[in-house]
PDB file of C-alpha atoms in Angstrom:
ATOM      1  CA  MET A  25     128.059  96.076 137.231  1.00 32.00           C
ATOM      2  CA  ALA A  26     131.637  97.702 136.859  1.00 36.00           C
ATOM      3  CA  GLY A  27     130.206 100.168 134.227  1.00 37.00           C
ATOM      4  CA  ILE A  28     127.223 101.292 136.397  1.00 33.00           C
ATOM      5  CA  MET A  29     129.674 101.790 139.373  1.00 35.00           C
ATOM      6  CA  SER A  30     132.213 103.722 137.146  1.00 42.00           C
ATOM      7  CA  ARG A  31     129.615 105.981 136.115  1.00 42.00           C
ATOM      8  CA  VAL A  32     127.971 106.564 139.641  1.00 42.00           C
ATOM      9  CA  SER A  33     131.670 107.397 140.875  1.00 47.00           C
ATOM     10  CA  GLY A  34     131.816 109.700 138.149  1.00 48.00           C
ATOM     11  CA  LYS A  35     129.025 111.443 138.848  1.00 52.00           C
ATOM     12  CA  ASP A  36     129.647 111.573 142.717  1.00 54.00           C
ATOM     13  CA  PHE A  37     133.221 112.994 141.647  1.00 48.00           C
ATOM     14  CA  ARG A  38     131.741 115.676 139.219  1.00 51.00           C
ATOM     15  CA  HIS A  39     129.075 116.568 141.857  1.00 55.00           C
ATOM     16  CA  LYS A  40     132.034 117.015 144.752  1.00 51.00           C
ATOM     17  CA  TRP A  41     134.243 119.016 142.195  1.00 50.00           C
ATOM     18  CA  LYS A  42     131.390 121.481 141.093  1.00 52.00           C
ATOM     19  CA  GLU A  43     131.026 121.929 145.076  1.00 51.00           C
ATOM     20  CA  GLU A  44     134.660 122.617 145.308  1.00 48.00           C
ATOM     21  CA  LYS A  45     134.782 124.725 142.450  1.00 47.00           C
ATOM     22  CA  ARG A  46     131.986 127.006 144.088  1.00 43.00           C
ATOM     23  CA  SER A  47     133.944 127.549 146.927  1.00 44.00           C
ATOM     24  CA  GLU A  48     136.285 130.681 147.886  1.00 45.00           C
ATOM     25  CA  LEU A  49     139.352 128.651 147.994  1.00 42.00           C
ATOM     26  CA  VAL A  50     139.334 127.472 144.298  1.00 44.00           C
ATOM     27  CA  ARG A  51     138.267 130.750 142.796  1.00 42.00           C
ATOM     28  CA  SER A  52     141.087 132.226 144.884  1.00 42.00           C
ATOM     29  CA  LEU A  53     143.291 129.633 143.098  1.00 41.00           C
ATOM     30  CA  LEU A  54     142.169 130.239 139.674  1.00 40.00           C
ATOM     31  CA  PHE A  55     143.072 134.005 140.027  1.00 37.00           C
ATOM     32  CA  ASP A  56     146.195 133.511 142.202  1.00 42.00           C
ATOM     33  CA  PRO A  57     147.712 130.096 141.678  1.00 44.00           C
ATOM     34  CA  GLU A  58     150.248 130.598 144.332  1.00 47.00           C
ATOM     35  CA  GLN A  59     148.327 132.210 147.096  1.00 44.00           C
ATOM     36  CA  HIS A  60     146.091 129.021 148.003  1.00 44.00           C
ATOM     37  CA  SER A  61     147.553 126.396 145.965  1.00 48.00           C
ATOM     38  CA  GLY A  62     148.933 124.058 148.758  1.00 50.00           C
ATOM     39  CA  SER A  63     145.854 124.087 150.844  1.00 56.00           C
ATOM     40  CA  ILE A  64     143.219 123.461 147.768  1.00 58.00           C
ATOM     41  CA  LEU A  65     145.736 120.720 146.595  1.00 60.00           C
ATOM     42  CA  GLU A  66     145.892 118.889 149.608  1.00 59.00           C
ATOM     43  CA  LYS A  67     141.911 119.333 150.254  1.00 62.00           C
ATOM     44  CA  ILE A  68     141.151 117.815 146.985  1.00 63.00           C
ATOM     45  CA  LEU A  69     143.617 114.983 146.981  1.00 63.00           C
ATOM     46  CA  LEU A  70     142.541 114.069 150.489  1.00 58.00           C
ATOM     47  CA  ASP A  71     138.771 114.418 150.083  1.00 63.00           C
ATOM     48  CA  ILE A  72     138.269 113.562 146.543  1.00 62.00           C
ATOM     49  CA  ILE A  73     141.130 111.921 144.368  1.00 68.00           C
ATOM     50  CA  LEU A  74     143.044 109.579 147.111  1.00 66.00           C
ATOM     51  CA  PRO A  75     139.927 107.665 147.985  1.00 64.00           C
ATOM     52  CA  LEU A  76     139.297 106.772 144.336  1.00 67.00           C
ATOM     53  CA  GLY A  77     142.682 104.450 144.264  1.00 67.00           C
ATOM     54  CA  ASP A  78     142.850 102.481 141.109  1.00 71.00           C
ATOM     55  CA  LYS A  79     139.136 103.701 139.735  1.00 70.00           C
ATOM     56  CA  ILE A  80     141.234 106.675 138.731  1.00 74.00           C
ATOM     57  CA  ASN A  81     142.043 104.949 135.756  1.00 71.00           C
ATOM     58  CA  THR A  82     138.748 104.437 134.558  1.00 73.00           C
ATOM     59  CA  LEU A  83     137.095 107.992 135.445  1.00 69.00           C
ATOM     60  CA  HIS A  84     137.787 110.649 133.160  1.00 70.00           C
ATOM     61  CA  THR A  85     137.356 113.710 135.204  1.00 71.00           C
ATOM     62  CA  PRO A  86     139.554 112.728 138.070  1.00 76.00           C
ATOM     63  CA  ARG A  87     142.526 112.179 136.250  1.00 80.00           C
ATOM     64  CA  TYR A  88     142.294 115.254 134.498  1.00 80.00           C
ATOM     65  CA  VAL A  89     141.636 117.404 137.535  1.00 78.00           C
ATOM     66  CA  LEU A  90     144.825 115.837 138.967  1.00 81.00           C
ATOM     67  CA  PHE A  91     146.586 117.044 135.854  1.00 83.00           C
ATOM     68  CA  TRP A  92     145.185 120.389 136.071  1.00 80.00           C
ATOM     69  CA  LEU A  93     145.967 120.704 139.697  1.00 79.00           C
ATOM     70  CA  MET A  94     149.590 119.670 139.233  1.00 80.00           C
ATOM     71  CA  SER A  95     149.945 122.135 136.362  1.00 81.00           C
ATOM     72  CA  HIS A  96     148.949 124.926 138.473  1.00 77.00           C
ATOM     73  CA  THR A  97     150.674 124.318 141.538  1.00 76.00           C
ATOM     74  CA  LYS A  98     153.857 126.041 142.472  1.00 72.00           C
ATOM     75  CA  PHE A  99     156.850 125.062 144.334  1.00 76.00           C
ATOM     76  CA  PRO A 100     156.994 124.177 147.330  1.00 77.00           C
ATOM     77  CA  TYR A 101     153.587 122.591 147.468  1.00 76.00           C
ATOM     78  CA  ILE A 102     154.058 119.748 145.116  1.00 81.00           C
ATOM     79  CA  GLY A 103     156.875 118.568 147.298  1.00 80.00           C
ATOM     80  CA  ILE A 104     155.128 119.328 150.259  1.00 80.00           C
ATOM     81  CA  ASN A 105     152.191 117.002 149.108  1.00 78.00           C
ATOM     82  CA  LEU A 106     154.377 114.182 147.422  1.00 81.00           C
ATOM     83  CA  PRO A 107     153.225 111.345 149.486  1.00 82.00           C
ATOM     84  CA  LYS A 108     149.609 112.290 148.433  1.00 80.00           C
ATOM     85  CA  LEU A 109     150.415 113.127 144.627  1.00 82.00           C
ATOM     86  CA  ALA A 110     152.495 110.298 143.806  1.00 85.00           C
ATOM     87  CA  PRO A 111     149.946 107.356 144.290  1.00 85.00           C
ATOM     88  CA  PRO A 112     147.562 108.444 141.913  1.00 86.00           C
ATOM     89  CA  CYS A 113     150.316 109.374 139.467  1.00 88.00           C
ATOM     90  CA  LEU A 114     151.619 105.903 139.754  1.00 89.00           C
ATOM     91  CA  GLN A 115     148.029 104.430 139.191  1.00 88.00           C
ATOM     92  CA  LEU A 116     147.912 106.154 135.928  1.00 89.00           C
ATOM     93  CA  ILE A 117     151.285 105.305 134.483  1.00 91.00           C
ATOM     94  CA  SER A 118     150.531 101.463 135.411  1.00 89.00           C
ATOM     95  CA  SER A 119     147.451 101.715 133.405  1.00 88.00           C
ATOM     96  CA  LYS A 120     147.132  99.895 130.294  1.00 88.00           C
ATOM     97  CA  GLU A 121     145.673 102.895 128.599  1.00 89.00           C
ATOM     98  CA  ASP A 122     147.973 105.034 126.664  1.00 91.00           C
ATOM     99  CA  GLU A 123     145.992 108.215 127.426  1.00 91.00           C
ATOM    100  CA  ASN A 124     146.721 107.724 131.088  1.00 90.00           C
ATOM    101  CA  LYS A 125     150.195 107.183 130.559  1.00 93.00           C
ATOM    102  CA  ILE A 126     150.433 110.230 128.957  1.00 92.00           C
ATOM    103  CA  LEU A 127     148.934 112.135 131.599  1.00 91.00           C
ATOM    104  CA  ALA A 128     150.985 110.478 134.322  1.00 92.00           C
ATOM    105  CA  ILE A 129     154.284 111.384 132.566  1.00 94.00           C
ATOM    106  CA  LYS A 130     152.998 114.820 132.224  1.00 92.00           C
ATOM    107  CA  CYS A 131     152.117 114.791 135.893  1.00 90.00           C
ATOM    108  CA  PHE A 132     155.589 113.491 136.696  1.00 91.00           C
ATOM    109  CA  ASN A 133     157.443 116.240 134.805  1.00 91.00           C
ATOM    110  CA  PHE A 134     155.573 118.896 136.745  1.00 89.00           C
ATOM    111  CA  MET A 135     156.796 116.688 140.026  1.00 88.00           C
ATOM    112  CA  PHE A 136     160.351 116.770 139.123  1.00 88.00           C
ATOM    113  CA  GLU A 137     160.417 120.505 137.977  1.00 86.00           C
ATOM    114  CA  ASN A 138     159.073 121.322 141.321  1.00 85.00           C
ATOM    115  CA  THR A 139     160.541 118.877 143.838  1.00 84.00           C
ATOM    116  CA  GLY A 140     164.050 118.896 145.584  1.00 80.00           C
ATOM    117  CA  ARG A 141     166.041 115.708 145.601  1.00 78.00           C
ATOM    118  CA  SER A 142     165.900 115.492 149.370  1.00 79.00           C
ATOM    119  CA  GLU A 143     161.991 115.434 149.238  1.00 79.00           C
ATOM    120  CA  MET A 144     162.176 112.788 146.795  1.00 78.00           C
ATOM    121  CA  LYS A 145     164.696 110.597 148.837  1.00 76.00           C
ATOM    122  CA  VAL A 146     163.023 110.833 152.069  1.00 76.00           C
ATOM    123  CA  HIS A 147     159.752 109.441 150.656  1.00 73.00           C
ATOM    124  CA  ASN A 148     161.551 106.767 148.707  1.00 75.00           C
ATOM    125  CA  PHE A 149     159.544 107.658 145.783  1.00 78.00           C
ATOM    126  CA  ASP A 150     162.731 108.168 143.413  1.00 78.00           C
ATOM    127  CA  HIS A 151     163.359 104.363 142.976  1.00 80.00           C
ATOM    128  CA  VAL A 152     159.634 103.474 142.655  1.00 84.00           C
ATOM    129  CA  ILE A 153     159.003 106.030 140.130  1.00 85.00           C
ATOM    130  CA  CYS A 154     162.330 105.322 138.178  1.00 84.00           C
ATOM    131  CA  LYS A 155     161.206 101.621 138.099  1.00 85.00           C
ATOM    132  CA  GLU A 156     157.680 102.455 136.555  1.00 88.00           C
ATOM    133  CA  ILE A 157     159.101 104.829 133.882  1.00 88.00           C
ATOM    134  CA  MET A 158     161.806 102.277 133.048  1.00 86.00           C
ATOM    135  CA  LYS A 159     159.033  99.971 131.582  1.00 87.00           C
ATOM    136  CA  LEU A 160     158.082 102.742 129.172  1.00 90.00           C
ATOM    137  CA  VAL A 161     161.699 103.160 127.505  1.00 88.00           C
ATOM    138  CA  ASN A 162     160.518 100.130 125.287  1.00 87.00           C
ATOM    139  CA  GLU A 163     156.964 101.201 125.037  1.00 88.00           C
ATOM    140  CA  PRO A 164     155.117 100.084 121.878  1.00 89.00           C
ATOM    141  CA  ASN A 165     153.283 103.542 121.219  1.00 92.00           C
ATOM    142  CA  THR A 166     155.770 106.111 119.969  1.00 92.00           C
ATOM    143  CA  GLU A 167     154.009 108.933 121.354  1.00 93.00           C
ATOM    144  CA  VAL A 168     154.343 107.713 124.993  1.00 93.00           C
ATOM    145  CA  LEU A 169     157.912 106.433 124.293  1.00 93.00           C
ATOM    146  CA  ALA A 170     158.692 110.399 123.109  1.00 93.00           C
ATOM    147  CA  LEU A 171     157.702 111.454 126.446  1.00 93.00           C
ATOM    148  CA  ALA A 172     158.952 108.499 128.682  1.00 93.00           C
ATOM    149  CA  ILE A 173     162.648 109.026 127.639  1.00 92.00           C
ATOM    150  CA  PRO A 174     163.090 112.720 128.290  1.00 91.00           C
ATOM    151  CA  CYS A 175     160.780 112.275 131.564  1.00 91.00           C
ATOM    152  CA  GLY A 176     163.211 109.583 132.793  1.00 87.00           C
ATOM    153  CA  LEU A 177     166.250 111.826 132.084  1.00 86.00           C
ATOM    154  CA  ASN A 178     164.688 114.476 134.340  1.00 87.00           C
ATOM    155  CA  LEU A 179     164.399 111.997 137.129  1.00 85.00           C
ATOM    156  CA  MET A 180     167.816 110.708 136.665  1.00 81.00           C
ATOM    157  CA  ASN A 181     168.816 114.228 137.221  1.00 79.00           C
ATOM    158  CA  LEU A 182     166.987 114.884 140.027  1.00 79.00           C
ATOM    159  CA  MET A 183     168.190 111.407 141.823  1.00 76.00           C
ATOM    160  CA  ALA A 184     171.921 112.051 141.367  1.00 66.00           C
ATOM    161  CA  ASP A 185     174.613 114.041 139.563  1.00 63.00           C
ATOM    162  CA  PRO A 186     176.824 112.164 137.157  1.00 57.00           C
ATOM    163  CA  PRO A 187     180.368 111.567 138.287  1.00 53.00           C
ATOM    164  CA  PRO A 188     182.107 114.679 138.143  1.00 52.00           C
ATOM    165  CA  LEU A 189     185.624 113.327 137.910  1.00 51.00           C
ATOM    166  CA  LEU A 190     187.155 110.263 135.804  1.00 46.00           C
ATOM    167  CA  VAL A 191     188.192 108.865 139.373  1.00 50.00           C
ATOM    168  CA  ASP A 192     184.593 108.280 140.098  1.00 56.00           C
ATOM    169  CA  LEU A 193     183.614 107.044 137.102  1.00 56.00           C
ATOM    170  CA  TRP A 194     183.205 103.454 138.310  1.00 59.00           C
ATOM    171  CA  ARG A 195     181.244 103.844 141.230  1.00 62.00           C
ATOM    172  CA  PRO A 196     177.559 102.894 140.862  1.00 60.00           C
ATOM    173  CA  ASN A 197     175.030 105.761 139.879  1.00 66.00           C
ATOM    174  CA  SER A 198     171.599 105.973 138.926  1.00 67.00           C
ATOM    175  CA  TYR A 199     172.502 106.871 135.065  1.00 70.00           C
ATOM    176  CA  ASP A 200     174.181 103.426 134.690  1.00 76.00           C
ATOM    177  CA  MET A 201     171.061 101.557 135.611  1.00 77.00           C
ATOM    178  CA  TYR A 202     169.047 103.801 133.217  1.00 79.00           C
ATOM    179  CA  LEU A 203     171.479 103.829 130.596  1.00 83.00           C
ATOM    180  CA  MET A 204     172.045  99.955 130.293  1.00 85.00           C
ATOM    181  CA  SER A 205     168.247  99.295 129.515  1.00 86.00           C
ATOM    182  CA  TYR A 206     168.175 102.236 127.342  1.00 90.00           C
ATOM    183  CA  LEU A 207     170.816 101.129 124.984  1.00 91.00           C
ATOM    184  CA  GLU A 208     169.550  97.301 125.338  1.00 91.00           C
ATOM    185  CA  TYR A 209     166.120  98.613 124.221  1.00 92.00           C
ATOM    186  CA  ALA A 210     167.623 100.868 121.604  1.00 93.00           C
ATOM    187  CA  GLY A 211     169.661  97.922 120.058  1.00 92.00           C
ATOM    188  CA  LEU A 212     166.557  95.799 119.544  1.00 91.00           C
ATOM    189  CA  GLU A 213     164.526  98.821 117.875  1.00 91.00           C
ATOM    190  CA  SER A 214     164.366  98.299 114.081  1.00 90.00           C
ATOM    191  CA  ASN A 215     161.774 101.147 113.291  1.00 91.00           C
ATOM    192  CA  PRO A 216     163.410 104.387 111.664  1.00 90.00           C
ATOM    193  CA  ALA A 217     161.135 106.593 113.530  1.00 90.00           C
ATOM    194  CA  ARG A 218     161.663 105.090 116.804  1.00 92.00           C
ATOM    195  CA  ARG A 219     165.626 104.964 116.259  1.00 93.00           C
ATOM    196  CA  VAL A 220     165.474 108.522 115.805  1.00 92.00           C
ATOM    197  CA  ILE A 221     163.814 109.055 119.078  1.00 92.00           C
ATOM    198  CA  TYR A 222     166.468 106.966 121.037  1.00 93.00           C
ATOM    199  CA  LEU A 223     169.424 108.904 119.244  1.00 93.00           C
ATOM    200  CA  LYS A 224     167.903 112.353 119.888  1.00 91.00           C
ATOM    201  CA  HIS A 225     167.800 111.572 123.794  1.00 92.00           C
ATOM    202  CA  LEU A 226     171.376 109.657 123.798  1.00 92.00           C
ATOM    203  CA  GLU A 227     172.942 113.074 122.601  1.00 91.00           C
ATOM    204  CA  ARG A 228     171.392 114.276 125.786  1.00 87.00           C
ATOM    205  CA  ILE A 229     172.652 111.587 128.049  1.00 87.00           C
ATOM    206  CA  ILE A 230     176.385 111.883 126.434  1.00 89.00           C
ATOM    207  CA  GLN A 231     176.335 115.516 127.262  1.00 87.00           C
ATOM    208  CA  THR A 232     174.999 114.956 130.715  1.00 81.00           C
ATOM    209  CA  CYS A 233     177.375 111.940 131.600  1.00 80.00           C
ATOM    210  CA  GLY A 234     180.518 113.776 130.279  1.00 82.00           C
ATOM    211  CA  THR A 235     183.563 111.647 130.912  1.00 82.00           C
ATOM    212  CA  GLY A 236     181.405 109.147 132.761  1.00 80.00           C
ATOM    213  CA  ILE A 237     180.034 107.776 129.202  1.00 86.00           C
ATOM    214  CA  ILE A 238     183.603 106.001 128.928  1.00 87.00           C
ATOM    215  CA  LYS A 239     181.981 103.436 130.843  1.00 85.00           C
ATOM    216  CA  HIS A 240     179.387 102.660 128.258  1.00 89.00           C
ATOM    217  CA  LEU A 241     181.518 103.522 125.334  1.00 92.00           C
ATOM    218  CA  LYS A 242     181.723  99.772 123.730  1.00 93.00           C
ATOM    219  CA  SER A 243     177.964  99.717 123.822  1.00 93.00           C
ATOM    220  CA  LEU A 244     177.486 103.021 122.499  1.00 94.00           C
ATOM    221  CA  ILE A 245     179.728 102.487 119.695  1.00 95.00           C
ATOM    222  CA  SER A 246     178.262  99.114 118.761  1.00 95.00           C
ATOM    223  CA  LEU A 247     174.751 100.733 118.456  1.00 95.00           C
ATOM    224  CA  THR A 248     175.625 103.540 116.339  1.00 95.00           C
ATOM    225  CA  ILE A 249     177.738 101.298 114.097  1.00 95.00           C
ATOM    226  CA  ASP A 250     174.576  98.793 113.863  1.00 95.00           C
ATOM    227  CA  TYR A 251     172.214 101.934 112.987  1.00 94.00           C
ATOM    228  CA  LEU A 252     174.787 103.489 110.482  1.00 93.00           C
ATOM    229  CA  LYS A 253     175.197 100.031 108.436  1.00 90.00           C
ATOM    230  CA  SER A 254     171.359  99.114 108.701  1.00 87.00           C
ATOM    231  CA  PRO A 255     169.266 100.212 105.634  1.00 74.00           C
ATOM    232  CA  GLY A 256     167.057 103.066 107.157  1.00 74.00           C
ATOM    233  CA  SER A 257     166.381 107.121 107.015  1.00 83.00           C
ATOM    234  CA  GLU A 258     169.087 109.611 106.646  1.00 87.00           C
ATOM    235  CA  ASP A 259     167.933 111.007 109.867  1.00 91.00           C
ATOM    236  CA  VAL A 260     169.228 107.880 111.703  1.00 93.00           C
ATOM    237  CA  SER A 261     172.464 108.106 110.113  1.00 93.00           C
ATOM    238  CA  PHE A 262     172.684 112.071 110.978  1.00 94.00           C
ATOM    239  CA  GLY A 263     171.604 111.205 114.469  1.00 94.00           C
ATOM    240  CA  CYS A 264     174.526 108.558 114.714  1.00 95.00           C
ATOM    241  CA  ILE A 265     176.979 111.086 113.566  1.00 96.00           C
ATOM    242  CA  ARG A 266     176.020 113.679 116.068  1.00 95.00           C
ATOM    243  CA  CYS A 267     176.440 111.185 118.858  1.00 95.00           C
ATOM    244  CA  LEU A 268     179.696 109.922 117.866  1.00 96.00           C
ATOM    245  CA  LYS A 269     181.093 113.495 117.652  1.00 96.00           C
ATOM    246  CA  LEU A 270     180.128 113.929 121.069  1.00 95.00           C
ATOM    247  CA  LEU A 271     181.847 110.696 121.911  1.00 95.00           C
ATOM    248  CA  LEU A 272     184.962 111.913 120.433  1.00 95.00           C
ATOM    249  CA  GLU A 273     184.502 114.991 122.594  1.00 93.00           C
ATOM    250  CA  HIS A 274     183.767 113.116 126.093  1.00 91.00           C
ATOM    251  CA  ALA A 275     185.282 109.788 125.633  1.00 92.00           C
ATOM    252  CA  SER A 276     188.512 110.918 123.678  1.00 92.00           C
ATOM    253  CA  PRO A 277     190.899 108.573 125.830  1.00 91.00           C
ATOM    254  CA  ARG A 278     189.206 105.759 124.761  1.00 93.00           C
ATOM    255  CA  ILE A 279     188.148 106.344 121.287  1.00 95.00           C
ATOM    256  CA  PRO A 280     191.566 105.334 119.498  1.00 94.00           C
ATOM    257  CA  SER A 281     190.514 101.680 120.892  1.00 94.00           C
ATOM    258  CA  HIS A 282     187.628 101.747 118.467  1.00 95.00           C
ATOM    259  CA  SER A 283     189.031 103.398 115.593  1.00 94.00           C
ATOM    260  CA  ILE A 284     189.306 100.797 113.263  1.00 95.00           C
ATOM    261  CA  ASP A 285     185.844  99.889 113.805  1.00 95.00           C
ATOM    262  CA  LEU A 286     184.305 103.375 113.129  1.00 96.00           C
ATOM    263  CA  LEU A 287     186.599 103.784 110.065  1.00 95.00           C
ATOM    264  CA  MET A 288     185.349 100.725 108.366  1.00 94.00           C
ATOM    265  CA  CYS A 289     181.833 101.683 109.206  1.00 95.00           C
ATOM    266  CA  PHE A 290     182.363 105.047 107.370  1.00 95.00           C
ATOM    267  CA  VAL A 291     183.996 103.264 104.573  1.00 94.00           C
ATOM    268  CA  HIS A 292     180.463 101.548 104.101  1.00 93.00           C
ATOM    269  CA  VAL A 293     178.557 104.888 104.604  1.00 93.00           C
ATOM    270  CA  THR A 294     180.794 106.822 101.971  1.00 92.00           C
ATOM    271  CA  SER A 295     180.717 104.222  99.426  1.00 91.00           C
ATOM    272  CA  THR A 296     176.842 104.011  99.487  1.00 88.00           C
ATOM    273  CA  SER A 297     176.183 107.711  99.821  1.00 87.00           C
ATOM    274  CA  PHE A 298     178.975 109.213  97.453  1.00 86.00           C
ATOM    275  CA  ASP A 299     176.336 108.849  94.383  1.00 80.00           C
ATOM    276  CA  ALA A 300     173.308 110.146  96.263  1.00 70.00           C
ATOM    277  CA  ASP A 301     171.287 113.114  94.866  1.00 72.00           C
ATOM    278  CA  ASN A 302     171.877 114.649  98.610  1.00 72.00           C
ATOM    279  CA  LYS A 303     175.509 114.465  99.543  1.00 86.00           C
ATOM    280  CA  LYS A 304     175.228 115.892 103.174  1.00 91.00           C
ATOM    281  CA  LEU A 305     175.587 112.504 104.582  1.00 92.00           C
ATOM    282  CA  TYR A 306     178.462 111.908 102.637  1.00 93.00           C
ATOM    283  CA  THR A 307     180.049 115.189 103.688  1.00 93.00           C
ATOM    284  CA  GLU A 308     179.373 114.650 107.450  1.00 95.00           C
ATOM    285  CA  SER A 309     180.869 111.167 107.170  1.00 94.00           C
ATOM    286  CA  ARG A 310     184.003 112.238 105.547  1.00 93.00           C
ATOM    287  CA  ASN A 311     184.358 115.249 108.099  1.00 95.00           C
ATOM    288  CA  PHE A 312     184.181 112.840 110.979  1.00 96.00           C
ATOM    289  CA  VAL A 313     186.621 110.463 109.545  1.00 95.00           C
ATOM    290  CA  SER A 314     188.905 113.683 109.422  1.00 95.00           C
ATOM    291  CA  SER A 315     187.986 114.213 112.898  1.00 95.00           C
ATOM    292  CA  LEU A 316     188.782 110.754 114.129  1.00 95.00           C
ATOM    293  CA  ARG A 317     192.260 110.736 112.403  1.00 94.00           C
ATOM    294  CA  VAL A 318     193.134 114.095 114.028  1.00 93.00           C
ATOM    295  CA  LEU A 319     192.269 112.311 117.358  1.00 94.00           C
ATOM    296  CA  CYS A 320     194.071 109.145 116.830  1.00 92.00           C
ATOM    297  CA  LYS A 321     197.310 111.212 115.934  1.00 88.00           C
ATOM    298  CA  GLY A 322     198.530 109.559 113.065  1.00 85.00           C
ATOM    299  CA  SER A 323     197.645 105.709 114.124  1.00 90.00           C
ATOM    300  CA  LEU A 324     194.919 105.598 111.378  1.00 92.00           C
ATOM    301  CA  ASP A 325     197.302 106.744 108.482  1.00 92.00           C
ATOM    302  CA  LYS A 326     198.476 103.242 107.407  1.00 92.00           C
ATOM    303  CA  HIS A 327     194.740 102.077 107.181  1.00 92.00           C
ATOM    304  CA  LEU A 328     193.670 105.052 105.555  1.00 93.00           C
ATOM    305  CA  GLU A 329     196.658 104.331 102.953  1.00 92.00           C
ATOM    306  CA  CYS A 330     195.462 100.880 102.195  1.00 91.00           C
ATOM    307  CA  LEU A 331     192.098 102.539 101.278  1.00 91.00           C
ATOM    308  CA  LYS A 332     193.749 104.356  98.414  1.00 89.00           C
ATOM    309  CA  SER A 333     193.138 101.157  96.392  1.00 88.00           C
ATOM    310  CA  PHE A 334     189.762 100.559  97.419  1.00 89.00           C
ATOM    311  CA  ASN A 335     187.538 100.142  94.354  1.00 89.00           C
ATOM    312  CA  ASN A 336     184.948 102.690  95.100  1.00 88.00           C
ATOM    313  CA  GLN A 337     185.128 106.646  94.180  1.00 90.00           C
ATOM    314  CA  GLY A 338     183.444 107.325  97.099  1.00 90.00           C
ATOM    315  CA  VAL A 339     186.143 105.879  99.550  1.00 92.00           C
ATOM    316  CA  GLN A 340     188.972 107.086  97.593  1.00 92.00           C
ATOM    317  CA  ALA A 341     187.690 111.054  97.505  1.00 92.00           C
ATOM    318  CA  MET A 342     187.081 110.550 101.298  1.00 93.00           C
ATOM    319  CA  VAL A 343     190.815 109.497 101.775  1.00 93.00           C
ATOM    320  CA  GLU A 344     191.953 112.253  99.715  1.00 93.00           C
ATOM    321  CA  TYR A 345     189.969 114.832 101.454  1.00 92.00           C
ATOM    322  CA  VAL A 346     191.268 113.483 104.963  1.00 92.00           C
ATOM    323  CA  PHE A 347     194.698 113.486 103.993  1.00 91.00           C
ATOM    324  CA  ALA A 348     194.309 116.997 102.378  1.00 89.00           C
ATOM    325  CA  ALA A 349     192.723 118.635 105.534  1.00 81.00           C
ATOM    326  CA  LYS A 350     194.748 120.133 108.146  1.00 62.00           C
TER     327      LYS A 350
END
């Protein structure tokens, strides 16, 4: 019975959509997306898509029409029609089908790009959408995960600004909620390909938060050290080093308190990568240790001196390079 109803509903929708496409309004939209985009969007949403409710998850045509409408609608019409656009998008993102989730994420990206912060907050959709996107930060499907993480970051940027000053650091903000879950899920991940995705967007998070990243510094360093020590692809290691370089820049006041842990981690990396065919990882590692030594202003020197007697050629070469660097 459910299958029959879906087919019947799909036929009804396609019939209505063909009628709409014959109208002058839709023809105007096709040639001039900005001229009537608000009117056509509201008409199709009210008359066709909204009455479907959760049936939109099972009907092929309506969900792609929704995506097409949002991708061809410009500012400010998406914000004006936000109370009508958000419900079908939320229905899609909560679906069990990966195809629906991908469509919903793409729709939300259009929404965030063409909606003001005040419009999102007036209708209280920011927290509702954030809750649904947060569920996908640990999504088993890699394609969905790769789209969900930047979508969540776009929403974070829309919801609130990161703390601009260190004195405002400890005030609660939307980045904290997102980042704590993000780091928790990233820490549990063991697949190298998915780790690369987490690290790629972690760089963007660090750059966006600036000095505000200090609040999560311990968790970030624990995550990168764990990734560097675990056997995996070189892409994961390079991603960790890029993140740590950004932390040297944005969290410099607190880095010295973690310097010993970082040094011992890179002792492990240099000792295992020195004899590799591709020495790029070794070179990047010793350069990082050199930068760490400069930041710590000599407090690492006694520990580096002890490493001169370490029975590993890669570590000894790294120590020699670090002391020779200016």
